[in-house]
């Protein structure tokens, strides 16, 4: 009687948790209510976790080794994540999200691992459907885990090169087939063979690494978003295994919303998700299909650039990943304020995939205190470029490359770009003369109306500020 | 017990809910939102706890321990990262937050 009452109570908490999560996500869709949304979701998470201590599977005996270790695990995991999340610089946020996401995927896979190991040691099966779902969640979770780890390593700079083995796709297909075979053995095994389970997990983890290795840094936002959706799905599947409504609903909601977000991003880059996953950026064709470039790069000094902007009427700033690396957003805001004080119309143009995540630039500019009414996205700002006196490109490259409009052979052909080349003058702040992240030459830099201001983003903007102040 | 057709219904309705909820999010909030949804699947912690609670033997206990630690990291890290990002949007003076639609003026 009392046991079923407790069970009912816990399930009620899970039900409310799922509802609050959805409301919280909804509130996160508006800047005004976003903060409230995450706080609500946070409270729901804490309540759900505390309620779980009352679950029949968990012994509350203080002497229970399971309980003791569980508390150690919660404290350890929370502490590490809390400190790292507090300390990390805003520019490094994308890889941290990748890491936390990978942990979630790993947790889902580990849940499946425990369930399958139990089956291999003779526990009673809950039926074929449940076993299949456990295996599906395990594959997806394990791939998301190891794939996110690779994404983290790449963005953090631990792993610099995009590694591509000979016959990489063939190896991947082979791996995938092997995972499917062992997944089938495990899902249908009566009883499940322990060695099969271990081989299955090892293969799934290697598959995640192999799939992510050849993907270039420019495609990482899409990949992180995809892994986020996958983790959600894995959590939902393990939710079915554990018969846990909160996991099913929250996981599925994240799975579908993450898929939509991934599609939006891939669309912004004009690269179908299959292309992102199965062909690497600029590795083939990119350099080879390069056509002759007319004109030459012209250098400009900071003082001249400052005059050009200060006596204009409208300046559009185009930030990219280089701005994030140089941490130039605060200086940029300072410069924008100076220009606005002179009565100049200052706008910020954000490409959907500028930086390493959608909205990455928005977050950084918001951190610097730029009013978000002045931050415009692609469709809004493109008609304004022809009326702009100066387009200041800082640390952006592929997202302003006109070959995306003109050269059908280019790997980025068809990607919507910011029409910075339509401004009267273009000033490009760039560290060196090399090609961008994707390795594709940027024709904008050679255009007649474009001039290059070489140097570290932050220092260059500081020089511009000094130049404007002198006027 | 949730199984069979009702389970499919839950799956389908949740999927549509996720799709609808996110489709009205401005680009400016995409990163915080991805981080927020990353936090939401931290609910895997609940499952990890249940599995670890019933784990028997050193191997199951070890895997369960890893599951709980990683899930807790997912939840806490996801929360702190999201809050840090959203706080930046909050501290700004909301001069004309309402007419974001007419921002081209």
PDB file of C-alpha atoms in Angstrom, chain A residues 14 17 21-22 25-26 28-31 34-35 38-39 41-42 45 49 52-53 57-58 66 69-70 72-74 77-78 81-82 85-88 90 93 97 100-101 103-104 106-108 110-111 113-115 117-118 121 145 194 224-225 228 231-233 235 240 242-244 247-250 252-254 256-257 260-261 263 265 347 357-360 362-363 366-367 370-373 376-377 384, chain B residues 1-3 7-8 10-12 14-56 59-61 63-101 103-105:
ATOM      1  CA  UNK A  14       8.399  12.860 -13.141  1.00  0.00           C
ATOM      2  CA  UNK A  17       9.203  17.539 -14.368  1.00  0.00           C
ATOM      3  CA  UNK A  21      10.975  21.104 -18.996  1.00  0.00           C
ATOM      4  CA  UNK A  22       8.717  21.797 -21.966  1.00  0.00           C
ATOM      5  CA  UNK A  25      12.234  25.339 -23.246  1.00  0.00           C
ATOM      6  CA  UNK A  26       9.295  27.395 -24.463  1.00  0.00           C
ATOM      7  CA  UNK A  28      13.882  30.035 -23.491  1.00  0.00           C
ATOM      8  CA  UNK A  29      12.553  31.057 -26.881  1.00  0.00           C
ATOM      9  CA  UNK A  30      12.244  34.688 -25.824  1.00  0.00           C
ATOM     10  CA  UNK A  31      15.052  36.844 -24.432  1.00  0.00           C
ATOM     11  CA  UNK A  34      14.693  32.821 -21.095  1.00  0.00           C
ATOM     12  CA  UNK A  35      16.411  33.099 -17.732  1.00  0.00           C
ATOM     13  CA  UNK A  38      16.215  27.618 -17.323  1.00  0.00           C
ATOM     14  CA  UNK A  39      15.802  28.291 -13.587  1.00  0.00           C
ATOM     15  CA  UNK A  41      13.917  23.586 -15.503  1.00  0.00           C
ATOM     16  CA  UNK A  42      16.789  23.508 -13.012  1.00  0.00           C
ATOM     17  CA  UNK A  45      15.718  18.607 -12.304  1.00  0.00           C
ATOM     18  CA  UNK A  49      16.668  13.699  -8.759  1.00  0.00           C
ATOM     19  CA  UNK A  52      14.428   9.269  -7.381  1.00  0.00           C
ATOM     20  CA  UNK A  53      16.059   8.419  -4.045  1.00  0.00           C
ATOM     21  CA  UNK A  57      15.448   0.157  -6.826  1.00  0.00           C
ATOM     22  CA  UNK A  58      17.414   2.419  -4.516  1.00  0.00           C
ATOM     23  CA  UNK A  66      25.402   1.432  -3.936  1.00  0.00           C
ATOM     24  CA  UNK A  69      29.055   5.321  -4.234  1.00  0.00           C
ATOM     25  CA  UNK A  70      26.073   6.982  -5.896  1.00  0.00           C
ATOM     26  CA  UNK A  72      30.186  10.122  -4.402  1.00  0.00           C
ATOM     27  CA  UNK A  73      29.455   9.904  -8.151  1.00  0.00           C
ATOM     28  CA  UNK A  74      26.904  12.714  -8.041  1.00  0.00           C
ATOM     29  CA  UNK A  77      30.426  14.689 -11.534  1.00  0.00           C
ATOM     30  CA  UNK A  78      28.664  17.844 -10.367  1.00  0.00           C
ATOM     31  CA  UNK A  81      31.170  20.156 -14.303  1.00  0.00           C
ATOM     32  CA  UNK A  82      30.343  23.132 -12.064  1.00  0.00           C
ATOM     33  CA  UNK A  85      31.402  25.567 -16.582  1.00  0.00           C
ATOM     34  CA  UNK A  86      32.065  28.521 -14.270  1.00  0.00           C
ATOM     35  CA  UNK A  87      35.652  28.982 -15.360  1.00  0.00           C
ATOM     36  CA  UNK A  88      35.468  28.500 -19.096  1.00  0.00           C
ATOM     37  CA  UNK A  90      32.606  32.466 -23.291  1.00  0.00           C
ATOM     38  CA  UNK A  93      31.514  27.557 -24.723  1.00  0.00           C
ATOM     39  CA  UNK A  97      28.544  22.112 -24.592  1.00  0.00           C
ATOM     40  CA  UNK A 100      28.543  17.973 -21.390  1.00  0.00           C
ATOM     41  CA  UNK A 101      26.493  16.552 -24.229  1.00  0.00           C
ATOM     42  CA  UNK A 103      28.674  12.956 -20.936  1.00  0.00           C
ATOM     43  CA  UNK A 104      24.901  12.663 -21.331  1.00  0.00           C
ATOM     44  CA  UNK A 106      27.853   8.276 -22.323  1.00  0.00           C
ATOM     45  CA  UNK A 107      25.490   8.054 -19.372  1.00  0.00           C
ATOM     46  CA  UNK A 108      22.692   6.755 -21.602  1.00  0.00           C
ATOM     47  CA  UNK A 110      26.242   3.165 -19.624  1.00  0.00           C
ATOM     48  CA  UNK A 111      22.648   2.653 -18.482  1.00  0.00           C
ATOM     49  CA  UNK A 113      25.467  -1.408 -20.565  1.00  0.00           C
ATOM     50  CA  UNK A 114      24.345  -2.182 -17.015  1.00  0.00           C
ATOM     51  CA  UNK A 115      21.008  -3.531 -18.252  1.00  0.00           C
ATOM     52  CA  UNK A 117      25.350  -6.978 -18.488  1.00  0.00           C
ATOM     53  CA  UNK A 118      22.536  -7.916 -16.126  1.00  0.00           C
ATOM     54  CA  UNK A 121      24.442 -12.771 -16.092  1.00  0.00           C
ATOM     55  CA  UNK A 145      29.803  10.150 -26.422  1.00  0.00           C
ATOM     56  CA  UNK A 194      28.810 -11.010 -22.212  1.00  0.00           C
ATOM     57  CA  UNK A 224      27.511  19.297 -32.073  1.00  0.00           C
ATOM     58  CA  UNK A 225      23.857  20.054 -32.661  1.00  0.00           C
ATOM     59  CA  UNK A 228      22.835  16.892 -28.962  1.00  0.00           C
ATOM     60  CA  UNK A 231      21.818  12.113 -26.998  1.00  0.00           C
ATOM     61  CA  UNK A 232      18.221  13.178 -26.486  1.00  0.00           C
ATOM     62  CA  UNK A 233      17.061  10.214 -28.528  1.00  0.00           C
ATOM     63  CA  UNK A 235      17.948   9.109 -23.327  1.00  0.00           C
ATOM     64  CA  UNK A 240      11.505   3.176 -22.453  1.00  0.00           C
ATOM     65  CA  UNK A 242      13.526   1.846 -17.529  1.00  0.00           C
ATOM     66  CA  UNK A 243       9.865   2.721 -17.993  1.00  0.00           C
ATOM     67  CA  UNK A 244      10.589   6.296 -16.983  1.00  0.00           C
ATOM     68  CA  UNK A 247      13.313  10.449 -19.618  1.00  0.00           C
ATOM     69  CA  UNK A 248      11.058   9.465 -22.524  1.00  0.00           C
ATOM     70  CA  UNK A 249       9.391  12.852 -22.869  1.00  0.00           C
ATOM     71  CA  UNK A 250      12.416  15.071 -22.162  1.00  0.00           C
ATOM     72  CA  UNK A 252      12.243  12.912 -27.278  1.00  0.00           C
ATOM     73  CA  UNK A 253      11.617  16.658 -27.028  1.00  0.00           C
ATOM     74  CA  UNK A 254      15.372  17.293 -27.156  1.00  0.00           C
ATOM     75  CA  UNK A 256      13.200  16.446 -32.215  1.00  0.00           C
ATOM     76  CA  UNK A 257      14.080  20.042 -31.377  1.00  0.00           C
ATOM     77  CA  UNK A 260      15.213  20.828 -36.282  1.00  0.00           C
ATOM     78  CA  UNK A 261      18.070  23.019 -35.087  1.00  0.00           C
ATOM     79  CA  UNK A 263      18.484  21.159 -40.137  1.00  0.00           C
ATOM     80  CA  UNK A 265      22.061  25.124 -39.433  1.00  0.00           C
ATOM     81  CA  UNK A 347      24.979  47.579 -37.255  1.00  0.00           C
ATOM     82  CA  UNK A 357      27.688  27.471 -33.098  1.00  0.00           C
ATOM     83  CA  UNK A 358      24.510  29.186 -34.242  1.00  0.00           C
ATOM     84  CA  UNK A 359      24.217  32.366 -32.234  1.00  0.00           C
ATOM     85  CA  UNK A 360      27.830  32.135 -31.023  1.00  0.00           C
ATOM     86  CA  UNK A 362      25.285  36.939 -30.619  1.00  0.00           C
ATOM     87  CA  UNK A 363      26.353  35.557 -27.269  1.00  0.00           C
ATOM     88  CA  UNK A 366      25.741  40.386 -25.828  1.00  0.00           C
ATOM     89  CA  UNK A 367      28.552  39.697 -23.369  1.00  0.00           C
ATOM     90  CA  UNK A 370      25.871  45.426 -27.639  1.00  0.00           C
ATOM     91  CA  UNK A 371      22.171  46.229 -27.891  1.00  0.00           C
ATOM     92  CA  UNK A 372      20.521  43.281 -29.595  1.00  0.00           C
ATOM     93  CA  UNK A 373      18.371  45.524 -31.742  1.00  0.00           C
ATOM     94  CA  UNK A 376      20.867  41.610 -37.400  1.00  0.00           C
ATOM     95  CA  UNK A 377      20.843  38.289 -39.170  1.00  0.00           C
ATOM     96  CA  UNK A 384      21.460  47.204 -46.224  1.00  0.00           C
TER      97      UNK A 384
ATOM     98  CA  UNK B   1       3.862   0.150 -17.554  1.00  0.00           C
ATOM     99  CA  UNK B   2       4.172   2.259 -20.708  1.00  0.00           C
ATOM    100  CA  UNK B   3       4.316  -0.012 -23.715  1.00  0.00           C
ATOM    101  CA  UNK B   7       4.390   4.377 -25.830  1.00  0.00           C
ATOM    102  CA  UNK B   8       4.345   5.260 -29.520  1.00  0.00           C
ATOM    103  CA  UNK B  10       3.987   9.523 -26.160  1.00  0.00           C
ATOM    104  CA  UNK B  11       6.956   9.355 -28.510  1.00  0.00           C
ATOM    105  CA  UNK B  12       5.096  11.020 -31.366  1.00  0.00           C
ATOM    106  CA  UNK B  14       6.786  14.591 -27.570  1.00  0.00           C
ATOM    107  CA  UNK B  15       8.507  14.788 -30.928  1.00  0.00           C
ATOM    108  CA  UNK B  16       5.943  17.262 -32.247  1.00  0.00           C
ATOM    109  CA  UNK B  17       6.155  19.257 -29.040  1.00  0.00           C
ATOM    110  CA  UNK B  18       9.919  19.619 -29.383  1.00  0.00           C
ATOM    111  CA  UNK B  19       9.554  20.673 -32.987  1.00  0.00           C
ATOM    112  CA  UNK B  20       6.911  23.293 -32.181  1.00  0.00           C
ATOM    113  CA  UNK B  21       8.657  24.688 -29.130  1.00  0.00           C
ATOM    114  CA  UNK B  22      11.896  25.393 -30.944  1.00  0.00           C
ATOM    115  CA  UNK B  23      10.509  26.608 -34.251  1.00  0.00           C
ATOM    116  CA  UNK B  24       9.789  30.058 -32.841  1.00  0.00           C
ATOM    117  CA  UNK B  25      13.188  30.738 -31.345  1.00  0.00           C
ATOM    118  CA  UNK B  26      15.097  33.764 -32.677  1.00  0.00           C
ATOM    119  CA  UNK B  27      18.586  33.050 -34.024  1.00  0.00           C
ATOM    120  CA  UNK B  28      20.046  35.168 -31.243  1.00  0.00           C
ATOM    121  CA  UNK B  29      19.025  32.528 -28.689  1.00  0.00           C
ATOM    122  CA  UNK B  30      20.127  29.456 -30.610  1.00  0.00           C
ATOM    123  CA  UNK B  31      23.303  28.781 -28.651  1.00  0.00           C
ATOM    124  CA  UNK B  32      21.688  29.256 -25.231  1.00  0.00           C
ATOM    125  CA  UNK B  33      18.815  27.101 -26.404  1.00  0.00           C
ATOM    126  CA  UNK B  34      21.088  24.317 -27.571  1.00  0.00           C
ATOM    127  CA  UNK B  35      22.796  24.533 -24.217  1.00  0.00           C
ATOM    128  CA  UNK B  36      19.399  24.516 -22.507  1.00  0.00           C
ATOM    129  CA  UNK B  37      18.226  21.426 -24.350  1.00  0.00           C
ATOM    130  CA  UNK B  38      21.600  19.887 -23.547  1.00  0.00           C
ATOM    131  CA  UNK B  39      20.722  20.479 -19.896  1.00  0.00           C
ATOM    132  CA  UNK B  40      17.252  18.967 -20.318  1.00  0.00           C
ATOM    133  CA  UNK B  41      18.602  15.606 -21.452  1.00  0.00           C
ATOM    134  CA  UNK B  42      20.586  15.655 -18.211  1.00  0.00           C
ATOM    135  CA  UNK B  43      17.417  13.984 -16.864  1.00  0.00           C
ATOM    136  CA  UNK B  44      19.341  10.839 -17.790  1.00  0.00           C
ATOM    137  CA  UNK B  45      20.673  11.262 -14.229  1.00  0.00           C
ATOM    138  CA  UNK B  46      17.397   9.845 -12.926  1.00  0.00           C
ATOM    139  CA  UNK B  47      17.833   6.707 -14.996  1.00  0.00           C
ATOM    140  CA  UNK B  48      21.490   6.378 -14.066  1.00  0.00           C
ATOM    141  CA  UNK B  49      20.567   6.547 -10.366  1.00  0.00           C
ATOM    142  CA  UNK B  50      17.892   3.865 -10.734  1.00  0.00           C
ATOM    143  CA  UNK B  51      20.270   1.566 -12.601  1.00  0.00           C
ATOM    144  CA  UNK B  52      23.082   2.098 -10.129  1.00  0.00           C
ATOM    145  CA  UNK B  53      20.724   1.509  -7.212  1.00  0.00           C
ATOM    146  CA  UNK B  54      19.995  -1.989  -8.447  1.00  0.00           C
ATOM    147  CA  UNK B  55      23.524  -2.783  -9.645  1.00  0.00           C
ATOM    148  CA  UNK B  56      25.048  -6.020  -8.387  1.00  0.00           C
ATOM    149  CA  UNK B  59      31.340  -4.493 -12.937  1.00  0.00           C
ATOM    150  CA  UNK B  60      27.734  -3.296 -12.846  1.00  0.00           C
ATOM    151  CA  UNK B  61      28.554  -0.985  -9.966  1.00  0.00           C
ATOM    152  CA  UNK B  63      29.495   1.141 -15.005  1.00  0.00           C
ATOM    153  CA  UNK B  64      26.664   2.521 -12.881  1.00  0.00           C
ATOM    154  CA  UNK B  65      29.104   4.842 -11.125  1.00  0.00           C
ATOM    155  CA  UNK B  66      30.351   6.139 -14.485  1.00  0.00           C
ATOM    156  CA  UNK B  67      26.752   6.612 -15.643  1.00  0.00           C
ATOM    157  CA  UNK B  68      25.765   8.625 -12.565  1.00  0.00           C
ATOM    158  CA  UNK B  69      28.931  10.775 -12.593  1.00  0.00           C
ATOM    159  CA  UNK B  70      28.588  11.583 -16.295  1.00  0.00           C
ATOM    160  CA  UNK B  71      24.862  12.270 -16.034  1.00  0.00           C
ATOM    161  CA  UNK B  72      25.430  14.606 -13.082  1.00  0.00           C
ATOM    162  CA  UNK B  73      28.119  16.363 -15.125  1.00  0.00           C
ATOM    163  CA  UNK B  74      25.706  16.727 -18.037  1.00  0.00           C
ATOM    164  CA  UNK B  75      23.003  18.238 -15.843  1.00  0.00           C
ATOM    165  CA  UNK B  76      25.162  20.580 -13.764  1.00  0.00           C
ATOM    166  CA  UNK B  77      27.460  21.665 -16.595  1.00  0.00           C
ATOM    167  CA  UNK B  78      24.529  22.220 -18.922  1.00  0.00           C
ATOM    168  CA  UNK B  79      22.721  24.306 -16.333  1.00  0.00           C
ATOM    169  CA  UNK B  80      25.654  26.528 -15.379  1.00  0.00           C
ATOM    170  CA  UNK B  81      26.653  27.102 -19.012  1.00  0.00           C
ATOM    171  CA  UNK B  82      23.091  28.020 -19.999  1.00  0.00           C
ATOM    172  CA  UNK B  83      22.600  30.380 -17.070  1.00  0.00           C
ATOM    173  CA  UNK B  84      25.915  32.100 -17.756  1.00  0.00           C
ATOM    174  CA  UNK B  85      24.937  32.697 -21.351  1.00  0.00           C
ATOM    175  CA  UNK B  86      21.434  33.892 -20.574  1.00  0.00           C
ATOM    176  CA  UNK B  87      22.631  36.263 -17.883  1.00  0.00           C
ATOM    177  CA  UNK B  88      24.369  38.247 -20.591  1.00  0.00           C
ATOM    178  CA  UNK B  89      21.104  38.854 -22.305  1.00  0.00           C
ATOM    179  CA  UNK B  90      19.416  39.784 -19.071  1.00  0.00           C
ATOM    180  CA  UNK B  91      21.746  42.522 -17.826  1.00  0.00           C
ATOM    181  CA  UNK B  92      21.128  44.588 -20.916  1.00  0.00           C
ATOM    182  CA  UNK B  93      18.921  47.667 -20.715  1.00  0.00           C
ATOM    183  CA  UNK B  94      15.677  46.731 -22.392  1.00  0.00           C
ATOM    184  CA  UNK B  95      15.155  49.970 -24.252  1.00  0.00           C
ATOM    185  CA  UNK B  96      13.218  48.598 -27.159  1.00  0.00           C
ATOM    186  CA  UNK B  97      13.079  44.869 -26.679  1.00  0.00           C
ATOM    187  CA  UNK B  98       9.472  44.941 -27.847  1.00  0.00           C
ATOM    188  CA  UNK B  99       9.991  46.218 -31.360  1.00  0.00           C
ATOM    189  CA  UNK B 100      12.705  43.778 -32.356  1.00  0.00           C
ATOM    190  CA  UNK B 101      10.603  43.073 -35.445  1.00  0.00           C
ATOM    191  CA  UNK B 103      14.875  46.515 -36.119  1.00  0.00           C
ATOM    192  CA  UNK B 104      15.757  47.614 -39.620  1.00  0.00           C
ATOM    193  CA  UNK B 105      14.793  51.206 -38.857  1.00  0.00           C
TER     194      UNK B 105
END
